Coordinates of C-alpha atoms in Angstrom, one line a residue:
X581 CA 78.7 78.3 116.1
X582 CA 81.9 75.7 115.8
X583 CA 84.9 77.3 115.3
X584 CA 88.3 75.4 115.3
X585 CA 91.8 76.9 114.9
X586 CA 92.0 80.3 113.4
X587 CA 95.7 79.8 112.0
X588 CA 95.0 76.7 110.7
X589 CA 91.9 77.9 108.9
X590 CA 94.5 81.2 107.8
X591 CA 97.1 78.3 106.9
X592 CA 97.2 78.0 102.6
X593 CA 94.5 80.1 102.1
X594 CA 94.7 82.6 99.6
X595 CA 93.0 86.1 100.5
X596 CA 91.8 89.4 98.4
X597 CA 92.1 92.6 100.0
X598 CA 90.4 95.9 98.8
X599 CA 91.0 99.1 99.8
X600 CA 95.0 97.8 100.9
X601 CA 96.6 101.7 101.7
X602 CA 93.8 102.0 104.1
X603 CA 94.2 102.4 107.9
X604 CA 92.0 99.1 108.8
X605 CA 93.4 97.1 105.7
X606 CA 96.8 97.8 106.4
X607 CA 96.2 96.9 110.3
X608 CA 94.8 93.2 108.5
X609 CA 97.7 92.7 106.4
X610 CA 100.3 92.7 109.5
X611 CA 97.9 91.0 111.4
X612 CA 97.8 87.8 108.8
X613 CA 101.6 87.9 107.9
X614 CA 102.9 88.7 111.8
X615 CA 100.6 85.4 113.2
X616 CA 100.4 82.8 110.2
X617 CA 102.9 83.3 107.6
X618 CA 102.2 79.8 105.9
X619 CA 99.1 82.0 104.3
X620 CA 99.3 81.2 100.7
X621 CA 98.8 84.7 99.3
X622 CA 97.6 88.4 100.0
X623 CA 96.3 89.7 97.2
X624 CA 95.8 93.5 98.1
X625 CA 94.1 95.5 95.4
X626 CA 95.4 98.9 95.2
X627 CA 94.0 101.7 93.1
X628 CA 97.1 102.2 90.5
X629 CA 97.4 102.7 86.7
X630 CA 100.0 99.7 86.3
X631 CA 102.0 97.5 88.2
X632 CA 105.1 99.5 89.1
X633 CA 102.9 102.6 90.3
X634 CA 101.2 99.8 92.5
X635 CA 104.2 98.6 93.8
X636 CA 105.5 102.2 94.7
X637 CA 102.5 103.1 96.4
X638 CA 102.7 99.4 98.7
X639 CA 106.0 100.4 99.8
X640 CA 105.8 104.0 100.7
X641 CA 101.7 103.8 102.1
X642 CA 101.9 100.3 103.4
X643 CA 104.9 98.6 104.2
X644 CA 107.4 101.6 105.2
X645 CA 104.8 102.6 108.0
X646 CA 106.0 102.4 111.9
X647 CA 102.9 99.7 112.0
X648 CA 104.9 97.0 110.4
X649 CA 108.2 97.8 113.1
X650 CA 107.5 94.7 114.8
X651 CA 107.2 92.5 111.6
X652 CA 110.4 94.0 110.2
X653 CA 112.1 93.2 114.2
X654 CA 110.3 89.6 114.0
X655 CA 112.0 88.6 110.5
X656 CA 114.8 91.3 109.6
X657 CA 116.2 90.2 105.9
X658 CA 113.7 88.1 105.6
X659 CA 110.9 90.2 105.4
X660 CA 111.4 91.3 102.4
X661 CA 111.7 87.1 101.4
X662 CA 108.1 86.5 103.0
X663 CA 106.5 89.7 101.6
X664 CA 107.9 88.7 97.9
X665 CA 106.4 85.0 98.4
X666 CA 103.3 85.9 99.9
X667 CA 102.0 89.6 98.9
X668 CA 100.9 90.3 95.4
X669 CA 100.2 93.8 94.4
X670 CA 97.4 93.9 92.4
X671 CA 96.9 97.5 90.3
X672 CA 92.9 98.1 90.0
X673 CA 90.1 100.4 90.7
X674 CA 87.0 99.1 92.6
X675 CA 84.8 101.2 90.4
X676 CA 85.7 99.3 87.5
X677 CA 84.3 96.1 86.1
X678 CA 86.8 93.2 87.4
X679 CA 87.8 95.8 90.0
X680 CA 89.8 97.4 87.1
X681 CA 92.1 94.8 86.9
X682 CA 93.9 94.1 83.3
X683 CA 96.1 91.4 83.4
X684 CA 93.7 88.3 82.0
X685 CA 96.3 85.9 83.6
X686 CA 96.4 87.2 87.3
X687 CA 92.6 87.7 86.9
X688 CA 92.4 84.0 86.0
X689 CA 94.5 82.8 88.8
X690 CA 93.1 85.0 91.4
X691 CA 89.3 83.6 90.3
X692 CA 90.6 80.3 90.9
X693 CA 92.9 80.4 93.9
X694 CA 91.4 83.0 96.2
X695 CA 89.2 81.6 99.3
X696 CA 88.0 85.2 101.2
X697 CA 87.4 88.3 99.8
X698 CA 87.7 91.1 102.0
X699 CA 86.0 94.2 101.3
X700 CA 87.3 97.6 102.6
X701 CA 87.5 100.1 99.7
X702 CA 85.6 103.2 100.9
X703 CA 85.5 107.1 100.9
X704 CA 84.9 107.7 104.6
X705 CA 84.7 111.8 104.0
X706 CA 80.7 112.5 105.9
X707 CA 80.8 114.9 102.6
X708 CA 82.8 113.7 99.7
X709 CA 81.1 114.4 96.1
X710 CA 78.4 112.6 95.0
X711 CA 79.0 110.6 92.0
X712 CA 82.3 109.8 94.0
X713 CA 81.0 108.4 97.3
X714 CA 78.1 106.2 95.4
X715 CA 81.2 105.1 92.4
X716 CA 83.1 103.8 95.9
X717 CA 80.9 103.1 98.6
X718 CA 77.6 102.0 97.2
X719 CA 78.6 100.3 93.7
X720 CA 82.3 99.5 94.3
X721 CA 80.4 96.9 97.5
X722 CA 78.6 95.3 94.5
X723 CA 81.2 95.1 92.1
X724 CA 83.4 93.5 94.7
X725 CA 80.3 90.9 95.7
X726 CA 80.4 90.1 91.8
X727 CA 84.3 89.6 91.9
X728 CA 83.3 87.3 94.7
X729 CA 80.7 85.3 92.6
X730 CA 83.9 84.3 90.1
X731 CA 86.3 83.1 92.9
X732 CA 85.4 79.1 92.6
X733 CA 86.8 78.4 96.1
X734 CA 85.6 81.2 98.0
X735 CA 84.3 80.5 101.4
X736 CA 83.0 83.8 102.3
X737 CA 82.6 87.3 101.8
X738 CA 83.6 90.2 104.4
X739 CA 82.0 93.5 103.5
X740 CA 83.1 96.4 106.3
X741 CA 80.3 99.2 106.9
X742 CA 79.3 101.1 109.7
X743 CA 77.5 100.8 112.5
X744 CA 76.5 104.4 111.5
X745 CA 74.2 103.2 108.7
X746 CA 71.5 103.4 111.3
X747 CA 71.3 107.7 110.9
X748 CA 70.6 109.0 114.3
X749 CA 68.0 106.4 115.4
X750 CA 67.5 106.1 119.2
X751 CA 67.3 103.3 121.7
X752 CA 69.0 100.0 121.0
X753 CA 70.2 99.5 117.2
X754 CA 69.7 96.1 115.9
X755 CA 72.0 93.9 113.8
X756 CA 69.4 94.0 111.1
X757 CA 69.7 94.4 107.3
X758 CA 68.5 97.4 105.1
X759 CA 66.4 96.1 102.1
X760 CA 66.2 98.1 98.7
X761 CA 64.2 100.9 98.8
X762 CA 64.0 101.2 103.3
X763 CA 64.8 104.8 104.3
X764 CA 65.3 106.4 108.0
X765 CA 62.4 108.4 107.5
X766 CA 59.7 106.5 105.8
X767 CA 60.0 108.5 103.2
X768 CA 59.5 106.3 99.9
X769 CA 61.1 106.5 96.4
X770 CA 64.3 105.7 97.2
X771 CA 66.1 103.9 94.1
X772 CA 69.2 103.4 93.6
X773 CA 69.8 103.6 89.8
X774 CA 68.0 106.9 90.2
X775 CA 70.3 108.3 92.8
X776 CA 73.3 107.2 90.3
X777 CA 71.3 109.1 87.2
X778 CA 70.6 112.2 89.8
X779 CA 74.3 112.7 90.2
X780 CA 75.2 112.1 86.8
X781 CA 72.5 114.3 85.4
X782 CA 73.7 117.1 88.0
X783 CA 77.5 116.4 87.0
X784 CA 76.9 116.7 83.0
X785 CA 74.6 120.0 83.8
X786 CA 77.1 121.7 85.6
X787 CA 79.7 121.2 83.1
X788 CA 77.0 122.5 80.2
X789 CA 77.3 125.8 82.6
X790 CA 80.8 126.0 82.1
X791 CA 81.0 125.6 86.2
X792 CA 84.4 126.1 87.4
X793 CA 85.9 122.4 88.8
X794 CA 86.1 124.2 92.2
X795 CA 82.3 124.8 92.0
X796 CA 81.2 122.0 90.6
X797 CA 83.5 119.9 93.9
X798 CA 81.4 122.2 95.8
X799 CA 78.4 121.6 94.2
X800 CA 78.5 117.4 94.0
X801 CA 79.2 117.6 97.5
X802 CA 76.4 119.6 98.7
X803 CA 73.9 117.2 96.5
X804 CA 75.4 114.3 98.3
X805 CA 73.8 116.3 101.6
X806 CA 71.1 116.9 100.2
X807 CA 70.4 113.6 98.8
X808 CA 71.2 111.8 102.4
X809 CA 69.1 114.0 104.3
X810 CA 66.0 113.8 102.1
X811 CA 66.1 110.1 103.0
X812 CA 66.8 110.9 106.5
X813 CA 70.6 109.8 106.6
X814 CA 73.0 112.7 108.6
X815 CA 76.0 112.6 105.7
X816 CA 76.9 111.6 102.4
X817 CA 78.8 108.5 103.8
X818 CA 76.3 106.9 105.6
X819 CA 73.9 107.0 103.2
X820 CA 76.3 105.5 100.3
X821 CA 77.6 103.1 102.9
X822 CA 73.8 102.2 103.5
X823 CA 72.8 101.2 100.2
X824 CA 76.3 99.4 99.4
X825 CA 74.1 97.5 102.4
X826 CA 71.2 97.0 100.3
X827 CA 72.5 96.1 97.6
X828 CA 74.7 92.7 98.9
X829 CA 71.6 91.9 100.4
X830 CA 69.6 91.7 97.1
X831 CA 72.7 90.2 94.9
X832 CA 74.2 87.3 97.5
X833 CA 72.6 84.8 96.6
X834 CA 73.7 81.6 98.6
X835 CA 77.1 83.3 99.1
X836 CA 78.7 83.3 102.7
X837 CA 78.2 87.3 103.7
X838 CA 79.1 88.9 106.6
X839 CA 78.5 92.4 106.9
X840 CA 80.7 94.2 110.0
X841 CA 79.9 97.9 111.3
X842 CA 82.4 98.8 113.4
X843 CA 81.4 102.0 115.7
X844 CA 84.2 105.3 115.9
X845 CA 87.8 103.3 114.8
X846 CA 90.3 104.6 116.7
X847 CA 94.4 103.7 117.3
X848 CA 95.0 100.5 118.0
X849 CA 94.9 98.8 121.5
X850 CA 97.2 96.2 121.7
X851 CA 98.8 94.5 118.3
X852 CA 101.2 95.2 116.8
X853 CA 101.4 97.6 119.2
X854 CA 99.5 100.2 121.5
X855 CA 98.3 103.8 119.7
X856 CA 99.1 103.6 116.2
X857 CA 96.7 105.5 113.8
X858 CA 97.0 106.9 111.1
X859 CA 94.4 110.0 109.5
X860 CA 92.3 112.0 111.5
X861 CA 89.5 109.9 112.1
X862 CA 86.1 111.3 113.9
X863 CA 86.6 112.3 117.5
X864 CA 90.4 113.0 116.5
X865 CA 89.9 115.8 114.6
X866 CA 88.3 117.5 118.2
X867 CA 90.9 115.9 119.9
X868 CA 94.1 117.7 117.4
X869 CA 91.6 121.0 117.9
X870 CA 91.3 121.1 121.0
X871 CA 94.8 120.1 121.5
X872 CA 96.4 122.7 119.2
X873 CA 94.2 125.5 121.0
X874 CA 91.6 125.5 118.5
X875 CA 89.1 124.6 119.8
X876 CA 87.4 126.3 123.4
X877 CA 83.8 125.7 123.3
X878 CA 81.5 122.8 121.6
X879 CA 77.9 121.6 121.2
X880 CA 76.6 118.4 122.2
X881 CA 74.8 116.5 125.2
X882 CA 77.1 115.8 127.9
X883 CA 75.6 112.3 128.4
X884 CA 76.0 111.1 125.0
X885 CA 77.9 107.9 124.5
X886 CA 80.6 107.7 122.2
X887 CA 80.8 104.4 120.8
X888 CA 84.7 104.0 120.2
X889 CA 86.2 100.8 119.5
X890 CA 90.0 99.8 118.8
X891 CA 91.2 99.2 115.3
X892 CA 92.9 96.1 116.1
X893 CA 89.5 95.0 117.8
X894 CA 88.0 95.5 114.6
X895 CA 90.6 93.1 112.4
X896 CA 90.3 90.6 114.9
X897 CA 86.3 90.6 114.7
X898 CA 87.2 89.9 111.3
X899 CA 89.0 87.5 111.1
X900 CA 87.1 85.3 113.6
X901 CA 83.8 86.3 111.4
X902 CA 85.9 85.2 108.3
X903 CA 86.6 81.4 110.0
X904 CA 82.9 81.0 111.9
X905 CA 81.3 81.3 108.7
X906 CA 83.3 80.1 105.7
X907 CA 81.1 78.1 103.6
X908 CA 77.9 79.3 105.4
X909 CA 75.2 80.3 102.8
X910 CA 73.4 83.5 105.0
X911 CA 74.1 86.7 105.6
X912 CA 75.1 88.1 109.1
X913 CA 75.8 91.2 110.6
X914 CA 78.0 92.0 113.5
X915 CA 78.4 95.7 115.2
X916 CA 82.0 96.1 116.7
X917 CA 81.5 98.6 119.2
X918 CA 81.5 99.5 123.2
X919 CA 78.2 101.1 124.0
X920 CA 76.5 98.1 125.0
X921 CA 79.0 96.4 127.4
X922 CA 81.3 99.7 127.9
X923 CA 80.1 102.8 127.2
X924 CA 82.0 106.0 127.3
X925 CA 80.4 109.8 127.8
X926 CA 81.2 112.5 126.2
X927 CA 81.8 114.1 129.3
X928 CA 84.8 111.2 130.4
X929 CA 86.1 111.7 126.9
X930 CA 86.1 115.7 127.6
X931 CA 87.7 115.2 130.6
X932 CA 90.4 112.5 129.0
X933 CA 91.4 115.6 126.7
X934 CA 92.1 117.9 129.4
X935 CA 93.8 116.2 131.9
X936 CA 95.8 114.9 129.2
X937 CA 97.0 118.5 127.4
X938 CA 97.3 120.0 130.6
X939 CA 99.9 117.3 131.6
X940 CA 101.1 117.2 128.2
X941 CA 100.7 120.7 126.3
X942 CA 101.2 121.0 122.5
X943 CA 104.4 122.9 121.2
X944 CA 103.4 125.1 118.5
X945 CA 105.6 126.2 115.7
X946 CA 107.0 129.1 118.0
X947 CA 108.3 126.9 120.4
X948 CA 105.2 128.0 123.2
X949 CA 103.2 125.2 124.7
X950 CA 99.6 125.6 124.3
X951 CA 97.7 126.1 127.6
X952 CA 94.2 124.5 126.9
X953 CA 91.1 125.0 129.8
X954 CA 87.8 123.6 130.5
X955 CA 85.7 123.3 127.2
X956 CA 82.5 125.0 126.9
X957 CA 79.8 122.9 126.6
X958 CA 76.8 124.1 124.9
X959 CA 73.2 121.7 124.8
X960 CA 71.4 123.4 122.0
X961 CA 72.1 124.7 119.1
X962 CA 70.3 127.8 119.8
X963 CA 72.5 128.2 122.6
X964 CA 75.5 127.4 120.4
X965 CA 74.8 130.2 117.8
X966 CA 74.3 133.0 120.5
X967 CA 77.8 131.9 121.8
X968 CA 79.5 131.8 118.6
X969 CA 77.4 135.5 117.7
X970 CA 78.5 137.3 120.8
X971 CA 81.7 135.7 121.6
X972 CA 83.4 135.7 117.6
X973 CA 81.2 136.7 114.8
X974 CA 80.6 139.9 116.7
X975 CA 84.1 140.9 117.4
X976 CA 85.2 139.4 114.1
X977 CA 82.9 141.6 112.4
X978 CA 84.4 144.4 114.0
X979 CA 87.9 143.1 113.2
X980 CA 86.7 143.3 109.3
X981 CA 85.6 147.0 109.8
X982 CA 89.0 148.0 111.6
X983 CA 91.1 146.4 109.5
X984 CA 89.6 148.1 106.4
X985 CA 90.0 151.0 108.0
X986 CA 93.5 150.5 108.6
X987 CA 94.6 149.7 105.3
X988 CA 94.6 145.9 106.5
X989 CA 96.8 146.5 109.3
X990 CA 95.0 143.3 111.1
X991 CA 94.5 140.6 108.0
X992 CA 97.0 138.3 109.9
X993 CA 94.4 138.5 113.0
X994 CA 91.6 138.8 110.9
X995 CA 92.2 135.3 109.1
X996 CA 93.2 133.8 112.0
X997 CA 90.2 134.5 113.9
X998 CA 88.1 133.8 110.6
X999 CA 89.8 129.9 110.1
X1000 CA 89.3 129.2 113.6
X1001 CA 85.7 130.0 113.6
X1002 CA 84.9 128.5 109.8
X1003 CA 86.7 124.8 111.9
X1004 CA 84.1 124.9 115.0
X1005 CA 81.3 125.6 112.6
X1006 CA 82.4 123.0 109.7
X1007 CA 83.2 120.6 112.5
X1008 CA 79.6 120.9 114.3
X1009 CA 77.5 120.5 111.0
X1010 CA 79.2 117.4 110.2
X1011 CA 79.4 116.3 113.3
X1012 CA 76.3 117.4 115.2
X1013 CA 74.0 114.5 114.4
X1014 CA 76.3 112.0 116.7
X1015 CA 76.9 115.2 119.5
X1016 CA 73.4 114.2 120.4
X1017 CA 73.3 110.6 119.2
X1018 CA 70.8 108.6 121.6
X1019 CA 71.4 105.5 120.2
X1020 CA 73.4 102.2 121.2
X1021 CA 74.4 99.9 118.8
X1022 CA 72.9 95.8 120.4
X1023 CA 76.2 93.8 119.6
X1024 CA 74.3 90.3 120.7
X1025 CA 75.6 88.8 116.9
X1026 CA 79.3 90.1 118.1
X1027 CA 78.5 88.6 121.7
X1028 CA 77.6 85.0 120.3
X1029 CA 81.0 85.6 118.1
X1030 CA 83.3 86.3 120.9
X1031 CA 81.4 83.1 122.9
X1032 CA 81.9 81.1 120.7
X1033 CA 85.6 82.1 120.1
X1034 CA 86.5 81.9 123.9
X1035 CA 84.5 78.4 124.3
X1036 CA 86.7 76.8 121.3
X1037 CA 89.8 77.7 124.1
X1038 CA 91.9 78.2 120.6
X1039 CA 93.8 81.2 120.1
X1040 CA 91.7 83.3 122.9
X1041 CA 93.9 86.4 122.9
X1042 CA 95.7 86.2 119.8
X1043 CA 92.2 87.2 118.7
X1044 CA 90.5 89.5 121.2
X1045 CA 87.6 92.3 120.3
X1046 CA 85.9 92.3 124.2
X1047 CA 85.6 96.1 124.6
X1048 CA 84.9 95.2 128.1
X1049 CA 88.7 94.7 128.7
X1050 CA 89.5 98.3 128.2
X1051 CA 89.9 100.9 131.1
X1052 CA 89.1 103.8 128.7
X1053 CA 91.4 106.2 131.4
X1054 CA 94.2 104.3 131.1
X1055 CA 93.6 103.8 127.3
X1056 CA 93.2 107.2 126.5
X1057 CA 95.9 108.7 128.8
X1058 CA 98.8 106.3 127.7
X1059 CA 97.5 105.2 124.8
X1060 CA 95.5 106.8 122.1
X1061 CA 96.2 110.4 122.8
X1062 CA 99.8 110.0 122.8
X1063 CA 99.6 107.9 119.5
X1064 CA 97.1 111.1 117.9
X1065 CA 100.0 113.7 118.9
X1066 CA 102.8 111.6 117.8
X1067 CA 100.8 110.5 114.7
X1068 CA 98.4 112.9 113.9
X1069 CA 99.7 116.7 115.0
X1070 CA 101.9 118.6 112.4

């Protein structure tokens, strides 16, 4: 693998980017504009009925974010010079043909001028509705891989998954493809027009019921369950993430595809600078729990790895994916993660979380800092329900009885006690499949990547994605949790 200067491959080259208001999207844009600002043009495709509601949403979900401080301190007035020459807002919808775009013109131009598309359009909810995740995730991959297939220059195709594709398989994970029709558990009959006809036959029944729309949320979202775990995938996303897999495997072609899985994505290490994120992503959510008091005991195996990996890691593998294999007619696949060559338990990450809310307690709304302890760690999940039963559902019970009695005297305690326990049980059903996760993901594709980037001595660490250079202490002590309480606690 030959790879030459990354800014001069950047330099002139026009770029699509799908998905733009997301976190990893948005971390890409900065990244291009802050390092080669000669690119010829961003197009960033942003779900929007016309141009001026596209344009509104780019400047108050993109551009006015604390992520692009260090762009606005590197070129001041001009920013909003470069931005005007080199950004063009594009309003769409992946889950339309011509990924919804209207304007004949700008479709014309960006068919003919654009070199790399770069796919990251999702729904990353583990349980979003049906006929929603497979719209996004499954078709919206092959709609943008037939956007591709117009673009006359284009050099290659980035496609961001998930490493988490793989279900909860054990032992070392390949970087392998999924093929139409392969399931986690053998099971066969697995089409994909079918699943799209299951969800839109449920969907049309429901309304023939007069369902209300709150049900019927309720009810596409359980189907999604359903419909991954028949096949043996944990969560709706996944499994719609899994066959967006299958099919740009079936429809490429001889088109330059590179498929990255990043692991758990968390606030950024380094660029633009340390511990921004933005939404709760996965192990954040136990993080702003446990943080905010929530959250005193939880289920899973101590020794499980947590594969966590820097966003800006992630936009770096990408970009040096994007040069290594412009106009290379295969497919590869590249997990961005740390459990190979760094791992990190899920007793370190415990520990992270205390020692850092004990140094550095919340301030709730009453002005009271909130004194955290030790977790409880459960193994099983039969031990898990016998805790929950005697130390909650028990007294909450009771709560109910007493504050019947009493003419609800106790509702303020009651639905407090009741929210806290419907978060630890929603948390641990979508969760519980990577609490015991005894799987690591084999990164050798990644390895040869970052080998090949370090042995072409060319922009070395304007590029970096080596887990191996993190200290996950001093990462998560001065970095990431302080970034998930500035960023992420209300």
């Amino acid at each position: 693998m030959d790879l030459g200067s990354i800014l001069h491959f950047l330099e002139d080259r026009s770029i699509l980017v799908t998905g733009a208001t997301g976190f990893l999207a948005k971390i890409f844009v900065e990244k291009i504009l802050r390092v080669q600002p000669n690119v010829k043009k961003l197009y960033l495709l942003l779900r929007a009925a016309d141009e001026k509601s596209a344009m509104q949403r780019f400047n108050t979900e993109v551009i006015a974010k604390d992520l692009f401080m260090v762009l606005k301190e590197k070129y001041g007035r001009n920013l909003n010079s470069l931005i005007s020459q080199k950004v063009v807002v594009v309003p769409g919808d992946i889950t339309c043909e011509n990924l919804g775009i209207k304007d004949r013109d700008l479709l014309e131009e960006m068919w003919k001028e654009i070199d790399v598309v770069v796919n990251l359009a999702a729904t990353t909810n583990f349980d979003e509705r049906y006929e929603v995740s497979l719209d996004i995730n499954t078709f919206g991959a092959m709609r943008a891989l037939s956007f591709s297939k117009k673009c006359s220059k284009l050099k290659v195709h980035i496609h961001v998954s998930t490493a988490y594709v793989c279900g909860e398989k054990e032992g070392l994970i390949s970087e392998t493809p999924y093929y139409l029709g392969e399931t986690l558990n053998g099971i066969s009959g697995l089409d994909i027009d079918r699943e799209k006809k299951v969800a839109e036959e449920t969907l049309k029944q429901l309304s023939v019921e007069n369902s209300s729309q709150e049900y019927i949320k309720s009810a596409m979202k359980e189907l999604g369950i359903q419909r991954a775990r028949k096949y043996g995938w944990p969560n709706t996303y996944v499994f719609t993430k899994a066959m967006g897999e299958m099919l740009l495997g079936h429809m490429k072609e001889n088109m330059p595809l590179v498929i990255i899985r990043p692991t758990i994505v968390t606030s950024t290490y380094k660029e633009p600078f340390p511990g921004w994120v933005e939404g709760i992503r996965t192990i954040d959510s136990l993080a702003v729990g446990y943080g905010k008091g929530r959250i005193t005991c939880f289920l899973g195996d101590t020794n499980t790895i947590i594969d966590l990996i820097p966003a800006d890691m992630v936009v770096n593998s990408m970009i040096v994916a994007m040069v290594a294999h412009a106009n290379q007619p295969n497919e590869t696949i590249y997990h961005v993660g740390s459990s190979v060559s760094n791992p990190l338990t899920c007793t370190m990450f415990q520990e992270y979380g205390h020692q850092y809310f004990t140094k550095h307690p919340w301030i709730d709304k009453e002005g009271k800092p909130v004194m955290v302890g030790k977790v409880k760690v459960l193994s099983t999940m039969d031990s898990f329900r016998s805790y929950m039963t005697i130390r909650y559902l028990l007294p909450l019970k009771g709560l109910q009885l007493v504050n019947a009695a009493c003419c609800q005297y106790f509702r303020g305690e009651y639905l407090n006690m009741y929210r806290k326990i419907k978060y630890v049980m929603r948390l641990i059903d979508l969760y519980r499949p990577y609490l015991f996760f005894k799987g690591a993901f084999d990164d050798i594709n990644t390895e040869k990547l970052r080998r090949a980037a370090k042995g072409s001595n060319v922009e070395t660490d304007m590029f970096d994605f080596d887990p191996k250079t993190i200290k996950w202490n001093d990462y998560f002590m001065s970095i990431h949790l302080p970034g998930v309480v500035k960023y992420l606690f209300k």
